Coordinates of C-alpha atoms and ligand atoms in Angstrom, one line a residue:
Chain A
M849 CA -23.0 20.4 -3.9
T850 CA -23.2 16.9 -4.6
K851 CA -21.8 14.9 -1.7
I852 CA -22.3 11.4 -2.9
S853 CA -22.9 10.2 -6.2
A854 CA -23.6 6.6 -7.3
R855 CA -23.5 6.0 -10.9
N856 CA -24.9 3.0 -12.8
I857 CA -24.3 0.6 -10.2
Y858 CA -24.9 -3.4 -11.0
K859 CA -24.6 -5.8 -8.2
N860 CA -25.5 -9.6 -8.6
Y861 CA -25.7 -12.2 -6.0
G862 CA -24.9 -15.3 -7.9
A863 CA -28.0 -15.4 -10.6
V864 CA -30.0 -12.6 -8.3
E865 CA -29.8 -9.2 -10.0
A866 CA -30.0 -7.0 -6.8
L867 CA -28.8 -3.8 -8.5
R868 CA -29.2 -3.1 -12.2
G869 CA -27.8 0.2 -13.2
V870 CA -28.9 2.2 -9.9
S871 CA -27.9 5.7 -9.7
L872 CA -28.1 7.8 -6.4
D873 CA -27.4 11.7 -6.2
V874 CA -27.0 13.0 -2.6
A875 CA -26.6 16.6 -2.1
E876 CA -24.5 18.2 1.0
G877 CA -26.4 18.6 3.9
E878 CA -29.6 17.0 2.9
I879 CA -31.6 13.9 4.4
H880 CA -32.0 11.9 1.3
A881 CA -34.5 8.7 1.5
V882 CA -34.3 5.8 -0.3
C883 CA -37.6 4.0 -0.6
G884 CA -38.8 0.8 -2.6
D885 CA -40.5 -2.5 -1.8
N886 CA -39.0 -5.6 -0.2
G887 CA -36.1 -6.7 -2.1
A888 CA -35.9 -3.4 -4.2
G889 CA -32.0 -3.4 -3.5
K890 CA -32.0 -0.9 -1.1
S891 CA -29.8 -2.6 1.3
T892 CA -27.6 -3.7 -1.4
L893 CA -27.0 -0.1 -2.6
I894 CA -26.2 0.9 1.3
K895 CA -23.9 -2.3 1.6
I896 CA -22.0 -0.8 -1.2
L897 CA -21.9 3.1 0.0
A898 CA -20.4 1.1 3.3
G899 CA -17.9 -0.9 1.6
V900 CA -19.3 -4.0 2.7
E901 CA -19.8 -5.1 -0.7
Q902 CA -18.2 -4.3 -3.8
P903 CA -20.3 -3.4 -7.2
D904 CA -19.7 -5.6 -10.2
Q905 CA -19.7 -2.3 -12.4
G906 CA -20.5 1.4 -11.7
E907 CA -18.9 4.5 -10.1
L908 CA -18.8 5.9 -6.9
L909 CA -17.7 9.6 -6.4
V910 CA -17.4 11.4 -3.0
D911 CA -17.4 15.0 -3.1
G912 CA -16.9 14.7 -6.9
A913 CA -14.0 12.4 -6.5
A914 CA -14.2 8.9 -7.6
R915 CA -13.9 6.3 -4.7
R916 CA -13.6 2.8 -4.6
F917 CA -14.5 1.2 -1.0
D918 CA -12.8 -2.1 -0.6
S919 CA -13.5 -2.5 3.0
P920 CA -15.7 -1.2 5.4
T921 CA -12.7 0.8 6.9
A922 CA -12.2 2.7 3.6
A923 CA -15.7 4.0 3.6
L924 CA -15.3 5.0 7.5
K925 CA -12.1 6.6 6.6
A926 CA -14.0 8.7 3.9
G927 CA -16.4 9.9 6.4
L928 CA -19.5 7.5 5.5
A929 CA -20.7 5.9 8.6
T930 CA -23.5 3.4 8.6
I931 CA -26.4 1.7 10.7
H932 CA -27.1 -1.6 8.8
Q933 CA -30.6 -3.4 8.9
D934 CA -29.2 -6.1 10.6
L935 CA -27.5 -3.9 13.1
A936 CA -24.4 -6.2 13.3
V937 CA -23.7 -5.9 17.0
A938 CA -21.8 -8.2 19.3
P939 CA -24.4 -9.6 21.7
D940 CA -22.2 -11.1 24.3
M941 CA -20.0 -8.1 24.6
A942 CA -21.0 -4.8 26.6
I943 CA -22.9 -1.8 25.4
Y944 CA -20.0 0.4 25.7
Q945 CA -17.6 -1.8 23.8
N946 CA -20.2 -2.3 20.9
I947 CA -20.5 1.4 20.8
F948 CA -16.8 2.0 20.6
M949 CA -15.9 -1.2 18.6
G950 CA -13.0 -0.3 16.3
A951 CA -12.5 3.1 17.6
E952 CA -11.7 2.6 21.1
L953 CA -10.5 5.6 23.2
T954 CA -7.1 4.9 24.9
R955 CA -5.0 6.8 27.6
S956 CA -1.2 6.6 28.2
V957 CA -0.3 4.8 31.2
L958 CA 3.7 4.6 31.6
G959 CA 4.0 5.1 28.0
L960 CA 1.6 2.3 27.0
R961 CA -1.6 3.1 25.2
L962 CA -4.3 1.5 27.3
L963 CA -8.0 1.3 27.0
D964 CA -9.8 4.4 28.6
K965 CA -12.8 2.4 29.6
A966 CA -14.4 5.2 32.1
R967 CA -14.2 7.5 29.5
M968 CA -15.9 5.1 26.9
R969 CA -18.7 4.3 29.2
R970 CA -19.1 8.0 30.1
E971 CA -19.4 9.0 26.6
S972 CA -21.5 5.9 25.6
L973 CA -23.9 7.0 28.4
G974 CA -24.0 10.1 26.5
Y975 CA -24.8 9.2 23.2
M976 CA -27.2 6.5 24.5
G977 CA -29.0 9.3 26.5
Q978 CA -30.0 10.8 23.0
L979 CA -31.9 7.8 22.1
N980 CA -32.9 5.7 25.0
D981 CA -32.4 6.9 28.7
S982 CA -33.8 4.0 30.2
I983 CA -30.5 2.2 29.9
T984 CA -27.9 3.4 32.4
D985 CA -25.6 0.5 32.9
M986 CA -22.9 0.5 29.8
N987 CA -21.3 -2.7 31.3
A988 CA -24.5 -4.6 30.6
K989 CA -24.2 -7.0 27.6
V990 CA -26.1 -6.1 24.5
N991 CA -27.9 -9.6 24.6
A992 CA -29.7 -8.4 27.8
L993 CA -31.3 -5.7 25.5
S994 CA -34.5 -5.5 23.4
G995 CA -34.5 -5.2 19.9
G996 CA -35.0 -1.5 20.2
Q997 CA -32.4 -0.9 22.6
R998 CA -30.2 -2.7 20.5
Q999 CA -31.0 -0.3 17.5
A1000 CA -30.3 2.5 19.6
V1001 CA -26.9 0.9 20.3
A1002 CA -26.0 0.3 16.5
I1003 CA -26.8 4.0 16.0
C1004 CA -24.5 5.4 18.8
R1005 CA -21.8 3.2 17.3
A1006 CA -22.5 5.1 13.7
L1007 CA -22.6 8.5 15.7
R1008 CA -19.5 8.1 17.5
W1009 CA -17.4 7.9 14.4
N1010 CA -18.5 11.5 14.0
A1011 CA -18.6 10.8 10.2
N1012 CA -20.0 13.5 7.6
V1013 CA -22.4 11.0 6.1
V1014 CA -24.5 9.0 8.3
I1015 CA -26.5 6.2 6.4
L1016 CA -29.4 4.4 8.1
D1017 CA -31.2 1.3 6.8
E1018 CA -34.2 0.9 8.5
P1019 CA -33.3 2.3 11.8
T1020 CA -36.8 2.8 13.5
A1021 CA -38.1 -1.0 12.3
A1022 CA -38.0 -2.5 15.7
L1023 CA -38.7 0.7 17.6
G1024 CA -42.0 2.0 19.7
V1025 CA -43.6 5.4 19.2
R1026 CA -41.5 7.0 21.6
E1027 CA -38.2 5.6 20.6
T1028 CA -38.9 6.3 16.8
E1029 CA -39.8 9.9 17.5
Q1030 CA -36.4 10.1 19.2
V1031 CA -34.7 8.6 16.2
L1032 CA -36.5 11.0 13.6
Q1033 CA -35.3 13.9 16.3
L1034 CA -31.6 12.8 16.1
V1035 CA -31.9 12.8 12.2
R1036 CA -33.1 16.2 12.1
S1037 CA -30.2 17.0 14.8
L1038 CA -27.7 15.4 12.3
K1039 CA -28.9 17.4 9.7
R1040 CA -28.9 20.8 11.8
A1041 CA -25.0 19.8 12.5
G1042 CA -24.6 20.1 8.4
K1043 CA -24.3 16.4 8.4
T1044 CA -25.7 14.4 5.4
V1045 CA -28.1 11.7 5.9
I1046 CA -29.2 8.9 3.9
L1047 CA -32.2 7.2 5.3
I1048 CA -34.1 4.0 4.3
S1049 CA -37.5 3.6 5.6
H1050 CA -40.8 1.9 4.9
A1051 CA -42.7 4.5 6.7
M1052 CA -44.0 6.8 4.3
K1053 CA -45.2 9.6 6.7
D1054 CA -41.8 9.6 8.3
V1055 CA -39.9 10.1 5.1
A1056 CA -42.4 12.8 3.7
A1057 CA -41.9 14.7 7.1
L1058 CA -38.1 14.6 7.2
A1059 CA -36.7 14.1 3.9
D1060 CA -35.6 16.6 1.3
R1061 CA -35.6 14.1 -1.7
V1062 CA -36.4 10.6 -2.0
T1063 CA -35.2 8.1 -4.7
I1064 CA -37.5 5.1 -5.2
L1065 CA -36.1 2.2 -6.2
R1066 CA -37.9 -0.9 -7.9
T1067 CA -36.6 -4.2 -8.4
G1068 CA -33.1 -3.3 -8.5
E1069 CA -33.4 0.0 -10.9
N1070 CA -34.4 3.7 -10.3
Q1071 CA -38.2 4.4 -10.7
I1072 CA -38.3 7.9 -9.6
T1073 CA -36.9 10.8 -7.5
L1074 CA -39.4 13.1 -5.7
D1075 CA -38.8 16.3 -4.1
G1076 CA -40.4 19.6 -3.2
G1077 CA -44.1 19.5 -3.5
D1078 CA -44.5 16.4 -5.0
L1079 CA -42.9 14.6 -1.9
T1080 CA -46.0 13.6 0.1
A1081 CA -46.8 10.1 1.9
D1082 CA -49.6 9.9 -0.6
N1083 CA -47.5 10.4 -3.5
L1084 CA -44.7 8.0 -2.2
A1085 CA -47.4 5.2 -1.6
H1086 CA -48.7 5.7 -5.0
Y1087 CA -45.4 5.5 -6.9
I1088 CA -44.4 2.3 -5.0
L1089 CA -47.5 0.8 -5.6
S1090 CA -48.4 1.6 -9.1
G1091 CA -44.5 1.5 -10.3
E1092 CA -45.3 4.4 -12.6
V1093 CA -42.1 6.2 -13.8
N1094 CA -43.4 9.4 -14.8
R1095 CA -44.7 12.2 -12.5
V1096 CA -48.6 12.9 -12.1
H1097 CA -49.2 16.4 -11.6
Chain B
M838 CA -24.0 -9.8 43.0
T839 CA -26.0 -13.0 43.6
L840 CA -24.8 -16.1 45.1
K841 CA -25.4 -18.1 41.6
K842 CA -23.5 -15.3 40.0
I843 CA -20.7 -15.7 42.5
V844 CA -20.5 -19.3 42.2
E845 CA -20.6 -19.0 38.5
T846 CA -17.6 -16.4 38.2
Y847 CA -15.5 -17.8 41.3
G848 CA -16.9 -21.3 41.9
T849 CA -13.7 -22.9 40.2
F850 CA -11.4 -20.8 41.8
L851 CA -12.7 -21.4 45.2
A852 CA -12.7 -25.1 44.6
G853 CA -8.9 -24.8 43.2
I854 CA -8.2 -23.2 46.8
V855 CA -10.2 -26.0 48.6
L856 CA -7.9 -28.5 46.4
F857 CA -4.8 -26.8 47.5
L858 CA -5.6 -26.7 51.3
F859 CA -6.8 -30.5 50.8
L860 CA -3.4 -31.5 49.3
I861 CA -1.5 -29.6 51.9
A862 CA -3.5 -31.6 54.8
F863 CA -3.4 -34.9 53.0
A864 CA -0.7 -35.2 50.3
P865 CA 2.5 -36.1 51.8
N866 CA 5.4 -33.8 50.9
F867 CA 3.2 -31.4 48.9
A868 CA 3.7 -28.3 51.2
S869 CA 7.4 -28.9 51.1
T870 CA 9.2 -25.8 49.5
A871 CA 10.9 -28.0 46.8
N872 CA 7.5 -29.6 45.6
L873 CA 5.8 -26.2 45.6
L874 CA 8.7 -24.9 43.5
N875 CA 8.4 -27.7 41.3
V876 CA 4.8 -27.3 40.9
L877 CA 5.2 -23.8 40.0
K878 CA 7.7 -24.8 37.4
Q879 CA 5.7 -27.1 35.7
V880 CA 2.9 -24.2 35.9
S881 CA 5.3 -22.2 33.9
F882 CA 5.6 -24.3 30.9
L883 CA 1.9 -25.1 30.8
S884 CA 0.4 -21.7 31.2
I885 CA 2.6 -20.1 28.6
L886 CA 1.1 -22.5 26.2
A887 CA -2.2 -22.3 27.8
F888 CA -2.2 -18.3 27.1
G889 CA -1.4 -18.9 23.4
F890 CA -4.1 -21.1 23.0
T891 CA -6.3 -18.8 25.0
F892 CA -5.7 -16.0 22.3
A893 CA -6.6 -18.4 19.7
L894 CA -9.8 -19.3 21.4
I895 CA -10.7 -15.6 22.1
S896 CA -10.4 -15.1 18.4
S897 CA -12.9 -18.1 18.2
E898 CA -10.3 -20.3 16.4
L899 CA -8.7 -23.5 17.7
D900 CA -4.7 -24.1 17.6
L901 CA -4.4 -28.2 18.4
S902 CA -0.8 -27.7 16.9
F903 CA 0.7 -25.8 19.8
A904 CA 2.3 -29.1 21.7
N905 CA 3.9 -30.3 18.4
V906 CA 5.3 -26.9 17.3
C907 CA 6.6 -26.6 20.9
S908 CA 8.3 -29.8 20.3
L909 CA 9.6 -28.7 16.9
S910 CA 11.0 -25.4 18.2
A911 CA 12.5 -27.0 21.2
V912 CA 14.1 -29.6 18.6
V913 CA 15.5 -26.5 16.4
I914 CA 16.9 -25.2 19.3
G915 CA 18.6 -28.3 20.4
F916 CA 20.0 -29.0 17.1
L917 CA 21.3 -25.6 16.5
I918 CA 23.2 -25.5 20.1
S919 CA 24.5 -28.7 19.7
T920 CA 26.2 -27.6 16.1
E921 CA 27.9 -24.6 18.3
V922 CA 25.7 -22.0 17.2
A923 CA 25.5 -19.2 19.7
W924 CA 22.8 -19.9 21.9
P925 CA 21.0 -16.5 21.5
L926 CA 20.8 -17.2 17.9
A927 CA 19.2 -20.7 18.9
I928 CA 16.6 -19.3 20.8
V929 CA 15.7 -16.5 18.1
A930 CA 15.5 -19.5 15.7
G931 CA 13.1 -21.4 18.1
L932 CA 10.9 -18.5 18.3
A933 CA 11.1 -17.9 14.8
T934 CA 10.0 -21.5 14.3
G935 CA 6.9 -21.2 16.7
I936 CA 6.1 -17.7 15.0
A937 CA 6.2 -19.3 11.6
A938 CA 3.8 -21.9 12.3
G939 CA 1.4 -19.6 13.8
L940 CA 1.6 -17.3 10.6
L941 CA 1.1 -20.6 8.6
N942 CA -2.1 -21.5 10.7
G943 CA -3.3 -18.0 10.3
F944 CA -2.8 -18.1 6.4
L945 CA -4.8 -21.3 6.5
V946 CA -7.7 -19.9 8.2
T947 CA -8.0 -16.6 6.7
V948 CA -6.6 -17.0 3.2
L949 CA -7.4 -20.3 2.4
K950 CA -10.5 -20.6 4.6
V951 CA -9.4 -24.2 6.0
P952 CA -11.3 -24.3 9.4
S953 CA -8.7 -24.0 12.3
L954 CA -9.7 -27.5 14.0
I955 CA -8.4 -29.0 10.5
S956 CA -5.4 -26.8 9.6
T957 CA -4.1 -26.9 13.1
L958 CA -4.3 -30.5 13.1
G959 CA -2.5 -30.6 9.6
T960 CA 0.1 -28.4 11.1
A961 CA 0.5 -30.3 14.2
S962 CA 1.5 -33.5 12.0
V963 CA 3.8 -31.7 9.9
A964 CA 5.6 -30.1 12.9
N965 CA 5.7 -33.5 14.8
G966 CA 7.2 -35.3 11.2
L967 CA 9.8 -32.1 11.2
A968 CA 10.9 -32.5 14.6
F969 CA 11.7 -36.4 14.0
M970 CA 13.2 -35.5 10.8
I971 CA 15.6 -33.1 12.3
T972 CA 16.5 -35.1 15.4
G973 CA 16.6 -38.6 13.3
G974 CA 14.4 -39.9 16.1
V975 CA 16.7 -39.4 19.1
A976 CA 17.2 -36.6 21.3
F977 CA 19.7 -33.9 21.5
V978 CA 21.5 -34.0 24.7
G979 CA 24.6 -32.1 25.7
R980 CA 26.5 -30.3 28.3
W981 CA 25.5 -26.8 27.0
D982 CA 26.2 -23.4 28.0
P983 CA 25.5 -22.6 31.5
D984 CA 24.3 -18.9 30.5
F985 CA 21.6 -20.6 28.4
L986 CA 20.8 -23.2 31.0
Y987 CA 20.1 -20.5 33.6
L988 CA 17.0 -19.5 31.7
G989 CA 15.8 -22.8 32.9
R990 CA 17.6 -23.4 35.9
G991 CA 18.9 -20.3 37.4
K992 CA 17.6 -19.0 40.6
I993 CA 17.2 -15.3 42.1
G994 CA 17.5 -16.1 45.6
P995 CA 15.1 -19.0 46.3
V996 CA 13.2 -18.3 43.2
P997 CA 13.6 -20.2 39.9
V998 CA 14.0 -17.3 36.9
I999 CA 11.7 -19.2 34.9
I1000 CA 8.9 -18.5 37.4
L1001 CA 9.6 -14.9 37.2
F1002 CA 9.5 -15.0 33.4
T1003 CA 6.2 -16.5 33.3
L1004 CA 4.7 -14.0 35.8
A1005 CA 6.1 -11.3 33.3
I1006 CA 4.7 -13.2 30.5
F1007 CA 1.2 -13.6 32.3
A1008 CA 1.4 -9.7 33.0
V1009 CA 2.0 -8.8 29.2
A1010 CA -0.9 -11.4 28.2
L1011 CA -3.2 -10.0 30.5
V1012 CA -2.8 -6.4 29.8
L1013 CA -2.8 -7.2 26.0
S1014 CA -5.8 -9.2 26.2
T1015 CA -7.9 -6.9 28.3
Q1016 CA -6.4 -3.4 28.3
T1017 CA -5.4 -2.7 24.7
R1018 CA -7.2 -2.0 21.5
T1019 CA -5.4 -4.9 19.9
G1020 CA -6.9 -7.2 22.6
V1021 CA -10.5 -6.1 22.1
H1022 CA -10.2 -6.2 18.5
I1023 CA -9.5 -9.9 18.8
Q1024 CA -12.4 -10.5 21.0
A1025 CA -14.6 -8.6 18.9
T1026 CA -13.4 -10.5 16.0
G1027 CA -14.2 -13.7 18.0
E1028 CA -17.6 -12.5 19.3
N1029 CA -18.8 -11.3 15.8
E1030 CA -16.5 -11.3 12.8
E1031 CA -18.9 -9.2 10.9
A1032 CA -19.6 -6.6 13.4
A1033 CA -16.0 -6.2 13.7
R1034 CA -15.3 -5.9 10.1
R1035 CA -18.1 -3.5 9.6
S1036 CA -16.6 -1.2 12.6
G1037 CA -13.1 -1.1 10.6
I1038 CA -11.4 -3.9 12.5
N1039 CA -8.9 -6.0 10.5
T1040 CA -10.5 -9.0 11.3
R1041 CA -8.1 -11.4 9.3
G1042 CA -5.2 -9.5 10.8
C1043 CA -6.7 -10.2 14.4
K1044 CA -7.0 -13.9 13.6
V1045 CA -3.6 -14.3 12.4
L1046 CA -2.2 -12.2 15.2
A1047 CA -4.1 -14.5 17.5
L1048 CA -2.7 -17.8 16.2
T1049 CA 0.8 -16.3 15.9
L1050 CA 0.7 -15.5 19.6
S1051 CA -0.1 -19.1 20.1
G1052 CA 2.8 -20.1 17.9
L1053 CA 5.1 -17.7 19.8
A1054 CA 3.9 -19.0 23.1
A1055 CA 4.8 -22.3 22.0
G1056 CA 8.3 -21.0 21.0
L1057 CA 8.8 -19.5 24.3
T1058 CA 7.9 -22.6 26.1
A1059 CA 10.4 -24.4 24.1
V1060 CA 13.2 -22.4 25.2
F1061 CA 12.5 -22.8 28.7
L1062 CA 12.0 -26.7 28.4
V1063 CA 15.3 -27.1 26.5
A1064 CA 17.0 -24.8 29.2
N1065 CA 15.5 -26.7 32.1
L1066 CA 16.1 -30.4 30.9
S1067 CA 19.4 -29.6 28.9
S1068 CA 17.8 -31.8 26.1
A1069 CA 15.7 -31.7 23.2
A1070 CA 13.4 -34.5 22.2
P1071 CA 10.6 -34.7 18.9
Q1072 CA 7.6 -35.6 21.5
M1073 CA 9.1 -33.4 24.6
A1074 CA 6.0 -31.3 25.0
G1075 CA 3.5 -33.7 23.6
D1076 CA 1.7 -34.0 27.2
F1077 CA 1.1 -30.4 27.1
M1078 CA -1.7 -30.7 24.6
L1079 CA -4.2 -32.2 26.4
N1080 CA -3.1 -30.4 29.6
G1081 CA -2.8 -26.8 27.9
I1082 CA -6.4 -27.3 26.6
A1083 CA -8.0 -28.6 29.8
A1084 CA -6.2 -25.4 31.8
T1085 CA -7.8 -23.0 29.0
L1086 CA -11.3 -24.7 29.2
L1087 CA -11.0 -24.8 32.9
G1088 CA -10.1 -21.2 32.5
M1089 CA -13.4 -20.6 30.8
T1090 CA -15.5 -21.5 33.9
M1091 CA -13.8 -18.3 36.0
F1092 CA -13.9 -14.7 36.1
T1093 CA -15.5 -14.1 32.8
P1094 CA -17.9 -17.2 32.7
A1095 CA -17.7 -19.1 29.3
K1096 CA -15.2 -16.8 28.0
A1097 CA -11.5 -17.8 27.6
N1098 CA -9.4 -15.4 29.3
I1099 CA -5.7 -15.3 30.6
L1100 CA -6.2 -14.9 34.1
G1101 CA -8.6 -18.0 34.1
S1102 CA -6.0 -20.1 31.9
F1103 CA -3.3 -19.2 34.6
V1104 CA -5.6 -20.5 37.5
G1105 CA -6.6 -23.5 35.5
A1106 CA -3.0 -24.4 34.8
L1107 CA -2.2 -23.9 38.6
I1108 CA -5.3 -26.4 39.5
I1109 CA -4.2 -29.0 36.8
V1110 CA -0.6 -29.1 37.8
M1111 CA -1.7 -29.1 41.5
L1112 CA -4.0 -32.1 40.8
S1113 CA -1.4 -34.0 38.8
N1114 CA 1.2 -33.5 41.3
G1115 CA -1.2 -34.5 44.2
L1116 CA -2.4 -37.4 42.6
V1117 CA 1.1 -38.8 42.5
L1118 CA 2.0 -37.8 45.8
L1119 CA -1.0 -39.6 47.1
G1120 CA 0.0 -42.6 45.3
A1121 CA -2.6 -42.7 42.5
Q1122 CA -1.9 -44.8 39.5
Y1123 CA -0.5 -42.7 36.3
Y1124 CA -3.4 -43.5 34.1
I1125 CA -5.7 -41.5 36.6
Q1126 CA -4.4 -38.4 35.4
D1127 CA -5.5 -38.9 31.9
I1128 CA -9.0 -39.9 33.3
M1129 CA -9.3 -36.8 35.2
L1130 CA -7.8 -34.6 32.1
G1131 CA -10.7 -35.9 30.0
I1132 CA -13.2 -35.2 32.9
I1133 CA -12.1 -31.8 33.4
I1134 CA -12.2 -30.9 29.7
I1135 CA -15.5 -32.5 29.3
A1136 CA -17.0 -30.8 32.5
S1137 CA -15.7 -27.4 31.7
V1138 CA -17.3 -27.0 28.3
A1139 CA -20.5 -28.6 29.7
V1140 CA -20.3 -25.7 32.5
S1141 CA -19.6 -23.0 30.0
A1142 CA -22.4 -24.2 27.3
S1143 CA -24.7 -24.1 30.2
V1144 CA -24.0 -20.4 31.0
L1145 CA -23.9 -19.4 27.3
K1146 CA -27.3 -21.0 27.2
R1147 CA -28.6 -19.5 30.2
A1148 CA -27.5 -16.0 28.4
A1149 CA -29.2 -16.9 25.4
F1150 CA -32.4 -17.6 27.2
A1151 CA -32.3 -14.1 28.9
L1152 CA -32.8 -12.8 25.3
Ligands
ATP1339 N1 -26.2 -11.8 0.4 C1 -27.2 -12.2 -0.6 N2 -27.3 -13.3 -1.5 C2 -28.1 -13.5 -2.3 N3 -29.0 -12.6 -2.7 C3 -29.3 -11.5 -2.0 C4 -28.1 -10.9 -1.0 N4 -28.5 -9.8 -0.5 C5 -29.7 -9.6 -0.9 N5 -30.0 -10.6 -2.0 C6 -31.2 -10.3 -3.0 O1 -30.9 -9.0 -3.5 C7 -32.2 -8.4 -3.5 C8 -32.2 -6.9 -3.3 O2 -32.0 -7.2 -1.6 P1 -32.0 -6.0 -0.7 O3 -31.6 -6.6 0.5 O4 -31.2 -5.0 -1.2 O5 -33.6 -5.3 -0.8 P2 -33.9 -4.3 0.3 O6 -34.5 -3.4 -0.7 O7 -33.3 -3.9 1.2 O8 -35.2 -5.1 0.8 P3 -35.8 -4.7 2.3 O9 -37.0 -3.7 2.3 O10 -36.6 -6.1 2.5 O11 -34.9 -4.6 3.2 C9 -33.2 -9.6 -3.3 O12 -33.7 -10.2 -3.9 C10 -32.5 -10.2 -2.3 O13 -33.0 -11.5 -2.1
MG1340 MG1 -33.2 -3.8 3.2

């Protein structure tokens, strides 16, 4: 079943045509990678799926029903959680506050709904432990963390929404070997849990190893979609470098 | 905790205690019950205004209109009471005036995208003009309903009710800012608006709310001021402008360094009123206060900025 379908999406930034009729079909429960050179329009497509930007033209369907995400809130409510390339953390706030931003846990005290900070710290530790067990103080501010550790915080924030669709825009870009492996494991475990994953990455080997299908974009248009036996690291590199739109067999 | 961190977090607070002890020792009459209650009364007016300014700052916006809005609310209350409108209705109108000014500021900042430094300055001028328009330049003075005046002059035992009201407002502001989702949403909006927006937070709503709380604080202060003085004049809260800003900025050097916070603003208001009061008792010239306020404002921001810089270098 098609979980998400973006059809014929156009998006201009002033004179820049970032997307020129891009389509993307993501099946329920699959890991769908989106590849392409720098500036191909990957992040723009993701921002539209996340409600951060609105398309100039084109249709968005979730579970077969037409949707329009006017805000990030709308996308989150529809079950799509996104880790953006620029992370968008609040550096001067605590790790647990970043992880639970917008979805803070509360408890009832004398009839008032007050923040349950202890529980948020505890659960944050659980989320962070899946990705990076070197950080234990959830009160630490994010600006005291390394680039990779911040990425872990951003990923945890998306996990905490418990969304059906998790979108990751270059989640391993700042990561070392061990942390990268942990994120890849996490992507696999999301799939095992029945979630749909959209993954953007420039690491062809990782994409080939993880993805069920890959959509390659080129200068704001669809170039080709690969799956099955065609989906190899060599093939991916070949198409991205050559710009060919037909399959070589 | 390292010594450096203790100084950073509690330094100003400890300095406030030293100041308190110094004034007890050297300022004639400072420690008399009457004077201390008078200090606390002044703190009441100032701190409520500072709480409002604090919420605006937490959301990363300025509100330079709160003092003039407070005067306008006061004049509205005075006008209605002196035209024989029931005082509870006058209070509602005064609070509504503050809220309306806050909503206007919120609208200007979030919808018209006028930077708050400019938009609230504009609102301040409009409020000032309206206050003079309503009064015709004079003050409303009258022999008003004792039930109304009780709000500003009444006592429970030896304690003025105004101090009790202030403590209640302080508690509500403290809990709202540090213990509720709304509070952290305002904070997240101020820290990184785009991150907050992408996390599903209504960032525009948070800014409007923060500025409206500042307007409400101005309205509340107006109620207590008018009830305390039994009069209302178009510039009656003018002095609170710099004092309120100074209290809040001084508060930023305490407890959560470089961040506006309600507890800090409360202690900041205490220190500033103590200083003003102490200077008078020590026989200092009236202009010393203005010089002192200016120094406090600049020094507080310099200290906060250096803490921020240090945090940035830790990257
Ligand atoms: N906010 C913006 N304003 C103007 N132009 C933009 C904006 N965002 C993206 N663009 C342009 O749109 C095009 C697509 O950018 P996008 O970020 O989607 O590419 P990408 O495929 O994610 O690249 P990368 O691999 O470098 O992350 C680029 O030409 C970029 O310069
Ligand atoms: Mg990108």
